[in-house]
Tab-separated table of C-alpha atoms in Angstrom:
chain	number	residue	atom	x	y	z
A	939	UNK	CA	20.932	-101.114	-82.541
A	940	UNK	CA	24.833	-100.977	-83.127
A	941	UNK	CA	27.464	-102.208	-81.413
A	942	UNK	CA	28.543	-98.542	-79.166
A	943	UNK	CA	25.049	-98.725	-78.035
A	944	UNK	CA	24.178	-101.901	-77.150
A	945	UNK	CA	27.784	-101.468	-75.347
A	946	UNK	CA	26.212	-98.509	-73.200
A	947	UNK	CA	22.887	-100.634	-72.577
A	948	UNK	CA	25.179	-103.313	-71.334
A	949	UNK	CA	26.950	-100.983	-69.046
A	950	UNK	CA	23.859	-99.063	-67.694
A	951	UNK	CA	22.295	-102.534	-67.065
A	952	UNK	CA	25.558	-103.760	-64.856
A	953	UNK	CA	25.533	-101.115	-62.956
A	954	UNK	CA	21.587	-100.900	-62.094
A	955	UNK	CA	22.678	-104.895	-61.108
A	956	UNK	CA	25.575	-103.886	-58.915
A	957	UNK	CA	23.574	-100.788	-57.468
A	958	UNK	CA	20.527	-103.149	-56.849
A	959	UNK	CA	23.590	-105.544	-54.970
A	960	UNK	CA	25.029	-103.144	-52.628
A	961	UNK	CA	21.630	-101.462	-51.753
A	962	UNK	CA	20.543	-105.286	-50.743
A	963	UNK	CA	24.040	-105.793	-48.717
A	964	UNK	CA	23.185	-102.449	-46.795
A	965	UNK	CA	19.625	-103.374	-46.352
A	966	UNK	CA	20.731	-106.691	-45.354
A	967	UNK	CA	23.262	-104.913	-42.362
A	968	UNK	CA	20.773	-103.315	-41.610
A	969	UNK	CA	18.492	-105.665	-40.871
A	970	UNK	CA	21.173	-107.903	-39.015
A	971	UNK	CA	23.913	-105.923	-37.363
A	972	UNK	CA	26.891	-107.928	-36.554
A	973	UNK	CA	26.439	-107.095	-32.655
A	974	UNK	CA	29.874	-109.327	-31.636
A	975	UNK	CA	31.258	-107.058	-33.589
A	976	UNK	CA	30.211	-104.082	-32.321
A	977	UNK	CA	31.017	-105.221	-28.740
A	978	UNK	CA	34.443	-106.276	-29.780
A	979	UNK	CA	35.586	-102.466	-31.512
A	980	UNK	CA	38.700	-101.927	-30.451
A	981	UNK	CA	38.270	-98.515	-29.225
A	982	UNK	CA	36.173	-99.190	-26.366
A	983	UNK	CA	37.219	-99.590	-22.873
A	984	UNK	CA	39.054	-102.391	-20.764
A	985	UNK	CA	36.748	-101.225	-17.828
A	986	UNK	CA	33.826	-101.668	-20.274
A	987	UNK	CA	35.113	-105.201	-21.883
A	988	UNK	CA	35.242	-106.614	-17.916
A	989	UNK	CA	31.434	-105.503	-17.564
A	990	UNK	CA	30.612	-107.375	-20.605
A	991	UNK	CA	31.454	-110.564	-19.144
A	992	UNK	CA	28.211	-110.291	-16.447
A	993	UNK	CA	25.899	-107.638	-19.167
A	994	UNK	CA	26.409	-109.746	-21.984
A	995	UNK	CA	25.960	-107.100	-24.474
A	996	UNK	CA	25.522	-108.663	-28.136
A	997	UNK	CA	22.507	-110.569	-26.339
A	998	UNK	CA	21.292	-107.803	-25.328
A	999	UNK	CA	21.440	-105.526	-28.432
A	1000	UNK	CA	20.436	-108.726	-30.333
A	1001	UNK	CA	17.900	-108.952	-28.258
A	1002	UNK	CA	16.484	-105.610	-28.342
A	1003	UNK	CA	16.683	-105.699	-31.936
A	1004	UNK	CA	18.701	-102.076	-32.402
A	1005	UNK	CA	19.165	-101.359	-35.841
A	1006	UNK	CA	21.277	-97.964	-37.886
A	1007	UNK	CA	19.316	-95.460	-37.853
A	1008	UNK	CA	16.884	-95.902	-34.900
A	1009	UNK	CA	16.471	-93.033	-32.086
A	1010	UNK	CA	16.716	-94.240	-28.616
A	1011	UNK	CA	16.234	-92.900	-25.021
A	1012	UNK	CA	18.469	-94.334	-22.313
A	1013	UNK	CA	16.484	-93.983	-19.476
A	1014	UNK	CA	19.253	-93.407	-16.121
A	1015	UNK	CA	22.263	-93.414	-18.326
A	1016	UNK	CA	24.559	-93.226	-15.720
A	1017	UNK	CA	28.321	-93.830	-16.803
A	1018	UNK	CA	26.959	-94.507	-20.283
A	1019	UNK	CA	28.153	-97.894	-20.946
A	1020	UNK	CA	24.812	-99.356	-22.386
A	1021	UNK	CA	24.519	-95.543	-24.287
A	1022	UNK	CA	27.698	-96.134	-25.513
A	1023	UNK	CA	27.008	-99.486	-27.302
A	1024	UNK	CA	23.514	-98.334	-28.182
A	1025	UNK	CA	25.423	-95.152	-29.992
A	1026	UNK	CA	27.619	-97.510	-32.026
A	1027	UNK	CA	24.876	-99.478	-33.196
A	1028	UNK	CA	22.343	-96.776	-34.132
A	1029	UNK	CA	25.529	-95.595	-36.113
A	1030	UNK	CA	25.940	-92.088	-37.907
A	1031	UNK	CA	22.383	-92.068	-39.198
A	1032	UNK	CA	20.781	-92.679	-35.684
A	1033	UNK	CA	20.191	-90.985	-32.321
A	1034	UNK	CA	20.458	-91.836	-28.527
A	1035	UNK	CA	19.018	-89.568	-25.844
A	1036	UNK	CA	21.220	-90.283	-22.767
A	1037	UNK	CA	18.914	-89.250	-19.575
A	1038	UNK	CA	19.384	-88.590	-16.005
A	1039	UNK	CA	18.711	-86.720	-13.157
A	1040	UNK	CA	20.469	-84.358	-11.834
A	1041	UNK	CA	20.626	-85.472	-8.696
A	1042	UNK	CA	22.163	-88.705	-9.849
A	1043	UNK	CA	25.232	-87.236	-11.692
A	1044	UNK	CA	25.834	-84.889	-8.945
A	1045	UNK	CA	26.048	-88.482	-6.165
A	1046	UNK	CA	27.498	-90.963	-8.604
A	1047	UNK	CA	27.676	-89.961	-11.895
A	1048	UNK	CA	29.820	-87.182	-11.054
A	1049	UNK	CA	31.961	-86.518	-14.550
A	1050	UNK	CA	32.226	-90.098	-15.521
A	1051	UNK	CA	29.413	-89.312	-18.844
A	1052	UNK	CA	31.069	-86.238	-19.631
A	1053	UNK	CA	34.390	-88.046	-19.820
A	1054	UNK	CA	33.037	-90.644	-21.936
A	1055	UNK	CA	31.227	-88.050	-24.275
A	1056	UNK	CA	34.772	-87.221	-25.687
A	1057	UNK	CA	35.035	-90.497	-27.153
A	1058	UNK	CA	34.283	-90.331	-31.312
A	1059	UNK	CA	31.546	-93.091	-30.943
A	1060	UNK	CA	29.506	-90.581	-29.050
A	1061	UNK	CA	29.095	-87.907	-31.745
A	1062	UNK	CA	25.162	-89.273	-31.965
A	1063	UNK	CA	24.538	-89.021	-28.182
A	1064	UNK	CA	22.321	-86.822	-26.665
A	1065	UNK	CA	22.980	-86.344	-22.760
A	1066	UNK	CA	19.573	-85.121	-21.001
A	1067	UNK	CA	19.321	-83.889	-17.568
A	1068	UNK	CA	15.792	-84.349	-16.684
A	1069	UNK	CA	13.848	-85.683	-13.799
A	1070	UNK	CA	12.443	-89.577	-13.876
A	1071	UNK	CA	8.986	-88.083	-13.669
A	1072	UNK	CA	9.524	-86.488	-16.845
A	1073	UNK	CA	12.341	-88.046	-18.635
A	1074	UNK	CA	11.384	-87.479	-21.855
A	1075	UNK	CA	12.906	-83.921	-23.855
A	1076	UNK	CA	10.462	-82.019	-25.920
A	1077	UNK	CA	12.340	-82.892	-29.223
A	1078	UNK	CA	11.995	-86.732	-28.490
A	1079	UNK	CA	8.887	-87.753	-30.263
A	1080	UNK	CA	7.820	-90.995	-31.640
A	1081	UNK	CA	10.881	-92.658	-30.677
A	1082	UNK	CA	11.657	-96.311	-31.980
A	1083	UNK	CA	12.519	-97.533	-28.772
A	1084	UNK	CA	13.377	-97.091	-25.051
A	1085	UNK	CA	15.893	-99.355	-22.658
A	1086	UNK	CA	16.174	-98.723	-19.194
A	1087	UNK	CA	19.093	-101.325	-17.636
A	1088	UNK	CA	19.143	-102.302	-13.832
A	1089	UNK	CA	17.796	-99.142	-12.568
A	1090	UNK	CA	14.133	-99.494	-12.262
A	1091	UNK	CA	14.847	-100.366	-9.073
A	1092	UNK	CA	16.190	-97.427	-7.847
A	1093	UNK	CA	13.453	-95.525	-8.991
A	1094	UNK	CA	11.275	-97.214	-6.514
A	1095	UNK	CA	13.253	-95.675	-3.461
A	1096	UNK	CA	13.735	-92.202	-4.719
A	1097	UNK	CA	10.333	-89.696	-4.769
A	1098	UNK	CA	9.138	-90.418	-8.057
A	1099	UNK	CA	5.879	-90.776	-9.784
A	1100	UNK	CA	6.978	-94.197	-11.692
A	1101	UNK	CA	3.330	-94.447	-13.013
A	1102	UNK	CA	3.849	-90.755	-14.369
A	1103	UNK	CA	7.413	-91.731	-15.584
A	1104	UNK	CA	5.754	-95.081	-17.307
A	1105	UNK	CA	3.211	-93.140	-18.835
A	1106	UNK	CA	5.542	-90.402	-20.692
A	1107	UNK	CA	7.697	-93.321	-22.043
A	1108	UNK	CA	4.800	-94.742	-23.402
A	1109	UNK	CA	3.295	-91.409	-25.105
A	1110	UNK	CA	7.236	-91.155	-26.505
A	1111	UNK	CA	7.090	-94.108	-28.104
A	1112	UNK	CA	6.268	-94.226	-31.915
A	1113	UNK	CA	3.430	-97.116	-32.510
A	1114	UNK	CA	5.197	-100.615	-32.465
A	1115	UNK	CA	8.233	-98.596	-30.324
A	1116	UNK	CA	9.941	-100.649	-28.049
A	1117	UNK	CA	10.563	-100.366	-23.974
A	1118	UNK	CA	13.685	-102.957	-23.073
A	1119	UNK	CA	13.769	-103.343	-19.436
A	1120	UNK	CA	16.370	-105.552	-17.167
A	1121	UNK	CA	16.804	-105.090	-13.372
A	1122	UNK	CA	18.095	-107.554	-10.205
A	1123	UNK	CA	15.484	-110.628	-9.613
A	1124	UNK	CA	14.232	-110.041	-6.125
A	1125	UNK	CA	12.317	-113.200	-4.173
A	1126	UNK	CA	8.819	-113.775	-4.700
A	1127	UNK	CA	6.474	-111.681	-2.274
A	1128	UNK	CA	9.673	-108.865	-1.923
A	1129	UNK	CA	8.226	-106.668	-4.645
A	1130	UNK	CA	10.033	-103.077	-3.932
A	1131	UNK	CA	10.800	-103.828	-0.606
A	1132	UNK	CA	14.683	-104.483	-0.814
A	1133	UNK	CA	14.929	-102.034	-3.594
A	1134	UNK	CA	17.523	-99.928	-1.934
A	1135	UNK	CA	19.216	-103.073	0.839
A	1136	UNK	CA	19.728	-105.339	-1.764
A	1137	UNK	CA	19.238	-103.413	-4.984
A	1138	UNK	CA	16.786	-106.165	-6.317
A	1139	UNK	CA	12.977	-105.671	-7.264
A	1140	UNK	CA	10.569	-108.495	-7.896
A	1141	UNK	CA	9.816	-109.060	-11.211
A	1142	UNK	CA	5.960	-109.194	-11.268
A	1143	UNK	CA	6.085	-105.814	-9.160
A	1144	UNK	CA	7.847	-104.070	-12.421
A	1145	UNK	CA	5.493	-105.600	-14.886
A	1146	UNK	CA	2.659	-105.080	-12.997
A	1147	UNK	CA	4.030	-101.020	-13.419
A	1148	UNK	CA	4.849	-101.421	-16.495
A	1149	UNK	CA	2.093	-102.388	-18.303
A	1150	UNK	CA	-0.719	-100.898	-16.239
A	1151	UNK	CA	0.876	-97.768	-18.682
A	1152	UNK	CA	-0.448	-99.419	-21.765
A	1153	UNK	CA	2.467	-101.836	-22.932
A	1154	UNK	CA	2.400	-105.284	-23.910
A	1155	UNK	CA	4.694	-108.009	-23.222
A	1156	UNK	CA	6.414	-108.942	-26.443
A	1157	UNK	CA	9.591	-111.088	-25.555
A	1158	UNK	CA	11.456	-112.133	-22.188
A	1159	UNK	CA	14.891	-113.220	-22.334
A	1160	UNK	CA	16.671	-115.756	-19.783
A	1161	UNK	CA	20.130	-115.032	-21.286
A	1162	UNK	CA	20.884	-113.406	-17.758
A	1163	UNK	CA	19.012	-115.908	-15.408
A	1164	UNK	CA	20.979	-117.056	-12.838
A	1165	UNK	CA	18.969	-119.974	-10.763
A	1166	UNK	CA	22.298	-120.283	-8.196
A	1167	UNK	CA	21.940	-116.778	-7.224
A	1168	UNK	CA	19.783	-117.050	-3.759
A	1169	UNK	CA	18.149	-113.551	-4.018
A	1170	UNK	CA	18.929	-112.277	-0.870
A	1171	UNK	CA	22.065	-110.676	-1.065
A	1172	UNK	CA	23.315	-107.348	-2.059
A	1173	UNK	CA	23.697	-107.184	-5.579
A	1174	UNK	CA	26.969	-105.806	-5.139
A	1175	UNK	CA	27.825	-108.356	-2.425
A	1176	UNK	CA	27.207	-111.430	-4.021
A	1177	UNK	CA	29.757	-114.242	-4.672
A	1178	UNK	CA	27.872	-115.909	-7.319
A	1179	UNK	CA	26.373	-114.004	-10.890
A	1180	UNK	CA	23.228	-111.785	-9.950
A	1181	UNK	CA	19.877	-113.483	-11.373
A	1182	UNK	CA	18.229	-111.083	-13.508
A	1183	UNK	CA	15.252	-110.910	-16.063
A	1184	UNK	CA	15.057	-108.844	-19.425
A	1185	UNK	CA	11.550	-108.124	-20.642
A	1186	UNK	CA	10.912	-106.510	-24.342
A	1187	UNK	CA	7.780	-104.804	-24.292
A	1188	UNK	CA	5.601	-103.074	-27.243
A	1189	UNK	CA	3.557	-100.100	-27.680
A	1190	UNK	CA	0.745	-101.332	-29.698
A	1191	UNK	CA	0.029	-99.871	-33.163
């Protein structure tokens, strides 16, 4: 072999090496998104940086384990601040279905989504009008995962078939998809019963729900547990931070 060509093995080789690097890098992102970071982009909101002191969002995301690429329903999207973190962390290559009723929008949504729609780090969002009974569009199939934040609770007050709504998450859910839940820790016994006074609903109640669809309990975090917090006061009332549970569940494969 002479010298040109063992010159253009050489280089060939390098390159494979540095190809092999960066894929691994990506792969390695991928696997491990830098969720501070994502929280701290410049670009979003000061009205969205002051609810991050009580949602703690890199816990969240960290623990919900989004990744690039996945495709995501956020059930009762509301304003859009968890869809909006969700759609930065997905990134270009994933999707986020941003649901609610239209009932909801029209009392307190009003244009507050729409508004936030404009933003650039929307471009992968999905908003979907659709009733909680049915939340699920047609195109949404075998989703990676599902979150629904602090508004379980609300469903329990309004006339909805939750085991219905439970059930169509579940059939949206790829095998191994994920349902993240969180809501406001009511007292022991309360159950649904100062769903709409207090805006709290007892956590055995929702897993009870929950899981008499078909899904199993895979992780509960405590990174929003608040043992001061005496339960029985409005959630938007209270003086002290609002005890509430997180609970990662699985559809099995």
């Amino acid at each position: 072999m002479n010298r040109s060509i063992r010159r253009a093995a050489l280089s060939t080789a390098l390159a494979a090496i540095a190809l092999l690097v960066v894929q691994g890098v990506h792969a390695q992102d991928a696997a491990n998104p830098d969720y501070a970071a994502i929280v701290a982009a410049p670009d979003r909101s000061d009205a969205d940086r002051q609810a991050d002191q009580r949602r703690q969002p890199a816990k969240m995301l960290a623990f919900a384990g989004v990744k690039p690429g996945m495709t995501i329903l956020d059930v009762e999207a509301n304003a859009g601040y968890s869809t909006e973190l969700l759609a930065r962390t997905v990134g270009p290559s994933g999707k986020v279905y941003a649901q609610d009723s239209a009932a909801v929008i029209e009392r307190f949504v009003k244009d507050k989504f729409d508004t936030r729609a404009q933003k650039p780090a929307m471009k992968n969002v999905v908003h979907v009008v659709r009733n909680f009974d049915d939340p699920i569009p047609p195109e949404a199939t075998n989703l990676d995962m599902i979150t629904f934040f602090f508004a379980y609770h609300d469903i329990t007050y309004m006339e909805v078939d939750r085991a219905a709504m439970n059930k169509k998450m579940f059939a949206a859910l790829k095998p191994g998809g994920f349902l993240v839940i969180a809501d406001h820790s009511a007292k022991s016994g309360e159950g649904t019963s100062v769903a709409k006074t207090l805006h709290r609903i007892e956590e055995s109640t929702l897993k009870q729900e929950v899981e008499a669809a078909g899904f199993k309990l895979a992780a509960e975090g405590d990174f929003l547990h608040h043992a001061e917090d005496p339960r029985d006061i409005p959630v938007f009332k209270a003086p002290v931070p609002i005890d509430e549970f997180v609970l990662k569940y699985q559809k099995p494969q």
